[in-house]
Coordinates of C-alpha atoms and ligand atoms in Angstrom, one line a residue:
X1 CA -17.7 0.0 7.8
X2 CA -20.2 2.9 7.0
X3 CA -18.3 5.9 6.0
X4 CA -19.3 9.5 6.8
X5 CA -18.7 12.8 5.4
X6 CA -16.3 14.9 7.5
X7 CA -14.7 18.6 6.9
X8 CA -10.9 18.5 6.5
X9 CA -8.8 20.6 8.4
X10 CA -6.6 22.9 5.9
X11 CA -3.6 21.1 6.8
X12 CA -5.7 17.4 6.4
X13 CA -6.2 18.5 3.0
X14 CA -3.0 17.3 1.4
X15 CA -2.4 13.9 0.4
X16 CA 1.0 13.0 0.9
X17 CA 1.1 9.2 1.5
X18 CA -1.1 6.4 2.7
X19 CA 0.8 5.9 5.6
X20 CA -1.1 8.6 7.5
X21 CA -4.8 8.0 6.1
X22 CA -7.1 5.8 8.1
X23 CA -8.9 3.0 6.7
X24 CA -11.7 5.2 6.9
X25 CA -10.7 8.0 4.9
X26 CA -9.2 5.7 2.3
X27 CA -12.7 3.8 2.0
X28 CA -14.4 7.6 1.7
X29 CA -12.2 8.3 -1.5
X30 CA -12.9 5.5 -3.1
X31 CA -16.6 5.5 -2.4
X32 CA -16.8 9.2 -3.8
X33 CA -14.3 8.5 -7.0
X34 CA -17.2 5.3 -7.2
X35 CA -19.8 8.0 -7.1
X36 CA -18.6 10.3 -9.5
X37 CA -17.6 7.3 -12.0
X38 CA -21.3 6.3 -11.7
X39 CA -22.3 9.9 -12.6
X40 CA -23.1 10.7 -16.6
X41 CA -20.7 11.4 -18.6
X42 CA -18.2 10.4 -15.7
X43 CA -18.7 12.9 -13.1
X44 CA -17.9 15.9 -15.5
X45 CA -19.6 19.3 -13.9
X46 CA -18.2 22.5 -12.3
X47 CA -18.4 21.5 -9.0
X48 CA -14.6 22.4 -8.9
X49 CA -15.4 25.8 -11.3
X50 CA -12.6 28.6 -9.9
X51 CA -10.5 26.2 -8.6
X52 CA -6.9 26.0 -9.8
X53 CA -4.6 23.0 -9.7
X54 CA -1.0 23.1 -10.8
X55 CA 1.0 19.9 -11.6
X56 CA 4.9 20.2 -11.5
X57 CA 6.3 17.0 -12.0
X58 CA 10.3 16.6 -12.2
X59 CA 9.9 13.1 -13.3
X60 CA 8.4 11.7 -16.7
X61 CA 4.6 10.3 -16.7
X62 CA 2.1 9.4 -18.7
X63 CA -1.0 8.0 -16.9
X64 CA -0.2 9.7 -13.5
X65 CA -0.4 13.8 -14.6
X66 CA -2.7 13.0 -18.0
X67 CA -4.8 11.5 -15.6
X68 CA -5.2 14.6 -12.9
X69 CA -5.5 17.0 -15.7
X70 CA -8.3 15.3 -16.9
X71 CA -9.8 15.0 -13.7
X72 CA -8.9 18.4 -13.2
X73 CA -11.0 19.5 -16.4
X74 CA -13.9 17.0 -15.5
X75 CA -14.6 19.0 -12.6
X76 CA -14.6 21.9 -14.3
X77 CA -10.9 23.3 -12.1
X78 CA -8.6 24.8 -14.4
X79 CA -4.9 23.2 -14.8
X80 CA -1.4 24.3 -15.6
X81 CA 1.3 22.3 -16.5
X82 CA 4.8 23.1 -15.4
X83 CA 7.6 21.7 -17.1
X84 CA 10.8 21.3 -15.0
X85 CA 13.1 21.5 -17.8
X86 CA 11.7 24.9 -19.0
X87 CA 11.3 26.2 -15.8
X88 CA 13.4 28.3 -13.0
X89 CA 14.3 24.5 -11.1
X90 CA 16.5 24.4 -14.0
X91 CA 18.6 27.6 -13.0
X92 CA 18.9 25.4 -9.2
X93 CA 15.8 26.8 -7.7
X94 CA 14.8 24.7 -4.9
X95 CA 12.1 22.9 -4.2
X96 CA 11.1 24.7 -1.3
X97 CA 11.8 28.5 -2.9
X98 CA 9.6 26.4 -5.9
X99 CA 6.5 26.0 -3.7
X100 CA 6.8 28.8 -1.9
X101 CA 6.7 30.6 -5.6
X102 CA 4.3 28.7 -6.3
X103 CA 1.9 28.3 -3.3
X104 CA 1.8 32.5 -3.3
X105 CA 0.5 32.4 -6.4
X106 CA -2.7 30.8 -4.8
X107 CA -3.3 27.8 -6.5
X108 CA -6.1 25.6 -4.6
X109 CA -3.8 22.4 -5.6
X110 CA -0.4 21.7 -6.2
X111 CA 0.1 17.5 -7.6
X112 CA 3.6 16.4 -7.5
X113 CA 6.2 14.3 -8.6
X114 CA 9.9 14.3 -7.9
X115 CA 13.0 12.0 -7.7
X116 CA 13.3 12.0 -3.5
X117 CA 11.5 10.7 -1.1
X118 CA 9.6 13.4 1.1
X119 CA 9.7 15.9 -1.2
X120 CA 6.0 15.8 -1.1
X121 CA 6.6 16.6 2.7
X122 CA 8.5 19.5 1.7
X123 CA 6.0 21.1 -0.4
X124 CA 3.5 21.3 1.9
X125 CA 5.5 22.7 4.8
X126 CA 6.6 25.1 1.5
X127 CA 3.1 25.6 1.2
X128 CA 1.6 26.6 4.8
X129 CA 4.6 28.9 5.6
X130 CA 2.9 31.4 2.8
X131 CA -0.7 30.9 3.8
X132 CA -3.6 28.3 4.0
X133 CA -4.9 27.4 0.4
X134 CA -2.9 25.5 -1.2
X135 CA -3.1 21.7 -0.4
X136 CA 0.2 19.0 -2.0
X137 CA -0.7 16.0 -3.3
X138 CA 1.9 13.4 -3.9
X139 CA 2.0 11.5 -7.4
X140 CA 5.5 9.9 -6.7
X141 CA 8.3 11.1 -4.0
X142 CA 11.7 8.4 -5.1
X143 CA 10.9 5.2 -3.4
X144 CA 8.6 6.6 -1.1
X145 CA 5.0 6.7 -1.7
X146 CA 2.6 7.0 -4.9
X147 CA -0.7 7.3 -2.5
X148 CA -2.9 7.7 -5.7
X149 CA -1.8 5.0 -7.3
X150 CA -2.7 2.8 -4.2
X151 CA -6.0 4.5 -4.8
X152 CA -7.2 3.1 -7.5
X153 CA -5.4 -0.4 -7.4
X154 CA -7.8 -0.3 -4.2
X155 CA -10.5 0.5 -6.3
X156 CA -9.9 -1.9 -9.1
X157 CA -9.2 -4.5 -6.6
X158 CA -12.7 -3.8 -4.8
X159 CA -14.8 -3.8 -8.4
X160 CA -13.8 -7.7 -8.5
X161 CA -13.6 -8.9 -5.1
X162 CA -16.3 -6.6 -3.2
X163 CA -13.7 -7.1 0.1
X164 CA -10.0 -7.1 1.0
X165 CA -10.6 -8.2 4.6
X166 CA -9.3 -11.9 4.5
X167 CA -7.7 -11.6 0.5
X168 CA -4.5 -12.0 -0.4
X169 CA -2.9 -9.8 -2.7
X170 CA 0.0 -11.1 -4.8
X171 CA 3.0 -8.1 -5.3
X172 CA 6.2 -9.6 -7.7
X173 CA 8.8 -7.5 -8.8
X174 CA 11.4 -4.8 -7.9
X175 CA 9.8 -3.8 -4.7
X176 CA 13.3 -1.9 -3.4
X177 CA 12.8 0.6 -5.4
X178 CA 9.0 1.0 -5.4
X179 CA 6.8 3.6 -4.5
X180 CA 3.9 1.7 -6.0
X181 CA 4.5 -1.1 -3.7
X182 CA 5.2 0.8 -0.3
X183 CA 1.9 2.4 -0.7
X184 CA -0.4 -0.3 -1.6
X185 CA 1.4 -2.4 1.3
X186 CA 0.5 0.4 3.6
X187 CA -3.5 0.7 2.2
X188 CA -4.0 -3.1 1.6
X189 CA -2.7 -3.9 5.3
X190 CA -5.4 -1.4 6.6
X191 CA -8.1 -2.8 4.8
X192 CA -7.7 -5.7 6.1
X193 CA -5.9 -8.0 3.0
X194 CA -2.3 -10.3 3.1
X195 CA -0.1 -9.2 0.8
X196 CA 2.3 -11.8 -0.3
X197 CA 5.9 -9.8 -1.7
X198 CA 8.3 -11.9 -4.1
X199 CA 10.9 -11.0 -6.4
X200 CA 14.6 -11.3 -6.3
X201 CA 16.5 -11.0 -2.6
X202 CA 18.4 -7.9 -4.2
X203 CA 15.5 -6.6 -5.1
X204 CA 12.9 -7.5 -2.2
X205 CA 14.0 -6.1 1.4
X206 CA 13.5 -7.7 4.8
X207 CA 12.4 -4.8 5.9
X208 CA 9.3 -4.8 4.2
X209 CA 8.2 -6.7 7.2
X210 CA 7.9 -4.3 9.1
X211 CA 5.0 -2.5 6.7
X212 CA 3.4 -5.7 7.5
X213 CA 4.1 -7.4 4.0
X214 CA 4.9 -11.6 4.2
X215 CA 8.1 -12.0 2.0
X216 CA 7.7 -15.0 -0.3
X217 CA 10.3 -16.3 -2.2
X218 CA 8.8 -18.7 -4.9
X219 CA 6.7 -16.5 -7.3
X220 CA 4.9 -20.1 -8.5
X221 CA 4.1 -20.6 -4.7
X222 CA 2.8 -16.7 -4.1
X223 CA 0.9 -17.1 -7.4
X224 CA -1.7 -20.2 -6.4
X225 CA -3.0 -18.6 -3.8
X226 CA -3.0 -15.0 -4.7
X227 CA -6.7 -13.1 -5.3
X228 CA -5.2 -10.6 -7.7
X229 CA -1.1 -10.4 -9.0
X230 CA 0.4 -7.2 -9.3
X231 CA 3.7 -7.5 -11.4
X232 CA 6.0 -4.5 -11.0
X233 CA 8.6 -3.5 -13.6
X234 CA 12.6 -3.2 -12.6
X235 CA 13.0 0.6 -12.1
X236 CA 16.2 0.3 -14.3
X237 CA 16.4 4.2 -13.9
X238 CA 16.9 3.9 -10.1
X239 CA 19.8 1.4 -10.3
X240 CA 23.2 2.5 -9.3
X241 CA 25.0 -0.4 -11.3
X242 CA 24.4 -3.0 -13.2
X243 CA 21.2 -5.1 -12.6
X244 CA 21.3 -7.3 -9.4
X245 CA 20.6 -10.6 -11.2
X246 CA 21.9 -12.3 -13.9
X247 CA 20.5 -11.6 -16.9
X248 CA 16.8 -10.7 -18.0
X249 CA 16.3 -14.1 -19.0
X250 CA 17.2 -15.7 -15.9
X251 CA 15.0 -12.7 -14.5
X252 CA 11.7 -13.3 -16.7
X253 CA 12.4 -17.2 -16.5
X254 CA 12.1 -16.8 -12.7
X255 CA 10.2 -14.2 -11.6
X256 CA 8.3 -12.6 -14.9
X257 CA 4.5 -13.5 -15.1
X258 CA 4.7 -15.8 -18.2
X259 CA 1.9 -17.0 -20.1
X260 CA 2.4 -20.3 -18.5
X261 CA 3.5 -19.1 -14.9
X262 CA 0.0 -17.3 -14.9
X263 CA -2.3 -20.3 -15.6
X264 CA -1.4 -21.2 -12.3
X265 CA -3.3 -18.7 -10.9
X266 CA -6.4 -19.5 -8.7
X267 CA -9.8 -19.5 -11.0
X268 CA -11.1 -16.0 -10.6
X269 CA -7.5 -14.2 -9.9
X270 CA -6.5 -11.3 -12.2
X271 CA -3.6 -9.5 -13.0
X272 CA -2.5 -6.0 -12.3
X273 CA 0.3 -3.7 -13.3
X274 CA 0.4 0.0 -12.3
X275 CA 2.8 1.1 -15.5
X276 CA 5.0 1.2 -17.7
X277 CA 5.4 -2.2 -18.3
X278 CA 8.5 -4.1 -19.6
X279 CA 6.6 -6.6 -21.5
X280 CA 8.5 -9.2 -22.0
X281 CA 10.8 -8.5 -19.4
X282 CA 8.4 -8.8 -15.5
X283 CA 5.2 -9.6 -17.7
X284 CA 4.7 -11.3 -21.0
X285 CA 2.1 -9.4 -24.0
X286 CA -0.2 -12.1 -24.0
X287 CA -0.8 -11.8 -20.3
X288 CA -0.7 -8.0 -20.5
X289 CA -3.3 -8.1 -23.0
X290 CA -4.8 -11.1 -22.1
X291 CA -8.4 -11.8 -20.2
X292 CA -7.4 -12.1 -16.7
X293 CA -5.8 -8.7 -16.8
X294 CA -6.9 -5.8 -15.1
X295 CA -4.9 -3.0 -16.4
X296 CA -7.1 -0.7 -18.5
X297 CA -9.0 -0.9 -15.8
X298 CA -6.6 0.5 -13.6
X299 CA -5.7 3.4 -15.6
X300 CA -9.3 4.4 -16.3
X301 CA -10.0 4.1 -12.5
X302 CA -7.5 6.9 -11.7
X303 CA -9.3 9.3 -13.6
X304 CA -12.1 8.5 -10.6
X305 CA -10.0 8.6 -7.6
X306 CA -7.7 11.7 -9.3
X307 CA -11.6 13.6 -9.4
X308 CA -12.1 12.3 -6.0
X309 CA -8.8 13.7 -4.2
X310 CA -9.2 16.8 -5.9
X311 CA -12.5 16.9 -4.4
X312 CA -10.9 16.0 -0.8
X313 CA -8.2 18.4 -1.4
X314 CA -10.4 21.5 -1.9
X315 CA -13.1 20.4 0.4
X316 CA -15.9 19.7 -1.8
X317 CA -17.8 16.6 -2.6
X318 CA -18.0 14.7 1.0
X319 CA -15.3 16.9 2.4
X320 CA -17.6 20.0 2.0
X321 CA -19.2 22.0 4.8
X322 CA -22.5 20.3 5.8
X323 CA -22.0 17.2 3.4
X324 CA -24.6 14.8 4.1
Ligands
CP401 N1 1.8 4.2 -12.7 C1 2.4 5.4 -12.9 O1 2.7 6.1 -12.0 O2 2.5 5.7 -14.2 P1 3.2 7.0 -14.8 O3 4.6 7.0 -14.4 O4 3.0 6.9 -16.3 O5 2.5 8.2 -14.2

């Protein structure tokens, strides 16, 4: 598929879930984040000089807002960092009074993260009812979407196997609760891979189906024929009660990636893991660690994609005016 530049519409400019993108838009990130990873000194310059991106994240993260401010500062855009426990959402400001606050202020990007899904949604709308320059990304709405993360899994997935048409992709774990998974079923579907889904019946939804993902029960079976294995964690934060199997062992004994459960992975497959791990728990340390895993890999690839949709989001790079 050859991919061609194209100028955004303002309202195009926000990146709230994969759901929306085409196959072709997703396949322009990721050859621009290639493109400015091939760059010296990793695409660092000023092409986004003057530019202002805000993160506000109500949840914790590590690799997910380290990762945009440093993308942020690569392209030479200033960042600010808003804390939601020091500021005014702790005295019940809202999230739409929040971005409206925040969107007058001008900002050319706001990346967020929050507890609920469409919140992301809710920005944005926040956003355009004060003016046009402000554009939302999403870095995690509840169990929604996480449309970067997707991103770069894409792009790690595509530095080993060149194609997704006709792979199939391997996703075990707490997928009820995941953002991580809804997305990359979503952007793996458009481009064309199967994507096999196991992990506990509490934990694994029928109606995952219906996004086009084949539920497979036995994680040895999903495993032989997998191209790549991404292990999710239990989101122990987002359970109501206690956890919907019977203990961790039973859990790790039948559905964690083992040291043993992984050598019966195809010759060539890798593993993947978006973060934070419960090693020991979904995924043992010497897999995690091991030589068929993908993961530092993954986290320095969102750096990349993080440059590149903060390119698409202020229209530069292939989103600018008269891009070749
Ligand atoms: N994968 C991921 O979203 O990690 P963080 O929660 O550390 O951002």
């Amino acid at each position: 598929m050859s991919v061609r530049s194209v100028t955004l519409r303002y309202a195009d400019r926000h990146l709230l879930g994969i759901e929306s993108l085409s196959a072709q838009e997703i396949l322009r990130i990721l050859d621009c984040a290639r493109e400015l990873r091939s760059r010296p000194d990793f695409g660092a310059s000023n092409e986004l000089a003057g530019k202002s991106v805000i993160t506000l994240f109500y949840e914790a993260s590590t690799r997910t807002r380290i990762s945009f401010e440093i993308a942020a500062h690569k392209l030479g855009a200033s960042c600010t960092t808003i804390d939601s426990n020091s500021s005014s959402v702790t005295k019940g400001e809202s999230v739409w009074d929040t971005g409206r606050t925040l969107a007058s202020m001008d900002p050319s990007v706001i990346v967020s993260r929050h507890q609920s899904p469409g919140t992301a949604h809710i920005l944005a709308r926040a956003a355009e009812s004060v003016g046009e320059q402000t554009a939302i990304v999403n870095a995690g709405d509840g169990a929604h979407e996480h449309p970067t993360q997707a991103l770069l899994d894409a792009l790690t997935l595509l530095d080993r196997l060149e194609t997704l048409e006709g792979r199939t992709i391997a996703i075990i774990g707490d997928i009820a609760h995941s953002r991580v998974a809804r997305s990359n079923l979503f952007l793996l579907r458009k481009l064309g891979a199967t994507v096999l889904v196991g992990g506990p019946r509490s934990l694994v939804p029928k109606s995952l189906e219906h996004l086009g993902g084949t539920i497979g029960r036995d994680p040895d079976e999903i495993i032989e024929v997998a191209d790549a294995v991404m292990m999710l964690r239990v989101q122990f934060e987002r359970l109501s009660g206690p956890p919907p199997f019977p203990s961790l062992r039973d859990y790790t004994r039948t559905y964690g990636l083992t040291l043993a459960r992984s050598r019966r992975m195809k010759p060539g497959a890798f593993v993947m893991h978006p973060g934070p791990m419960n090693r020991g728990i979904e995924i043992d340390p010497e897999v995690a660690d091991g030589p068929t895993s993908v993961v530092a890999h993954q986290v320095r690839n969102g750096i990349a994609c993080r440059m590149a949709v903060l390119q698409r989001a202020t229209g530069q790079g292939p989103w600018a005016e008269g891009a070749a």
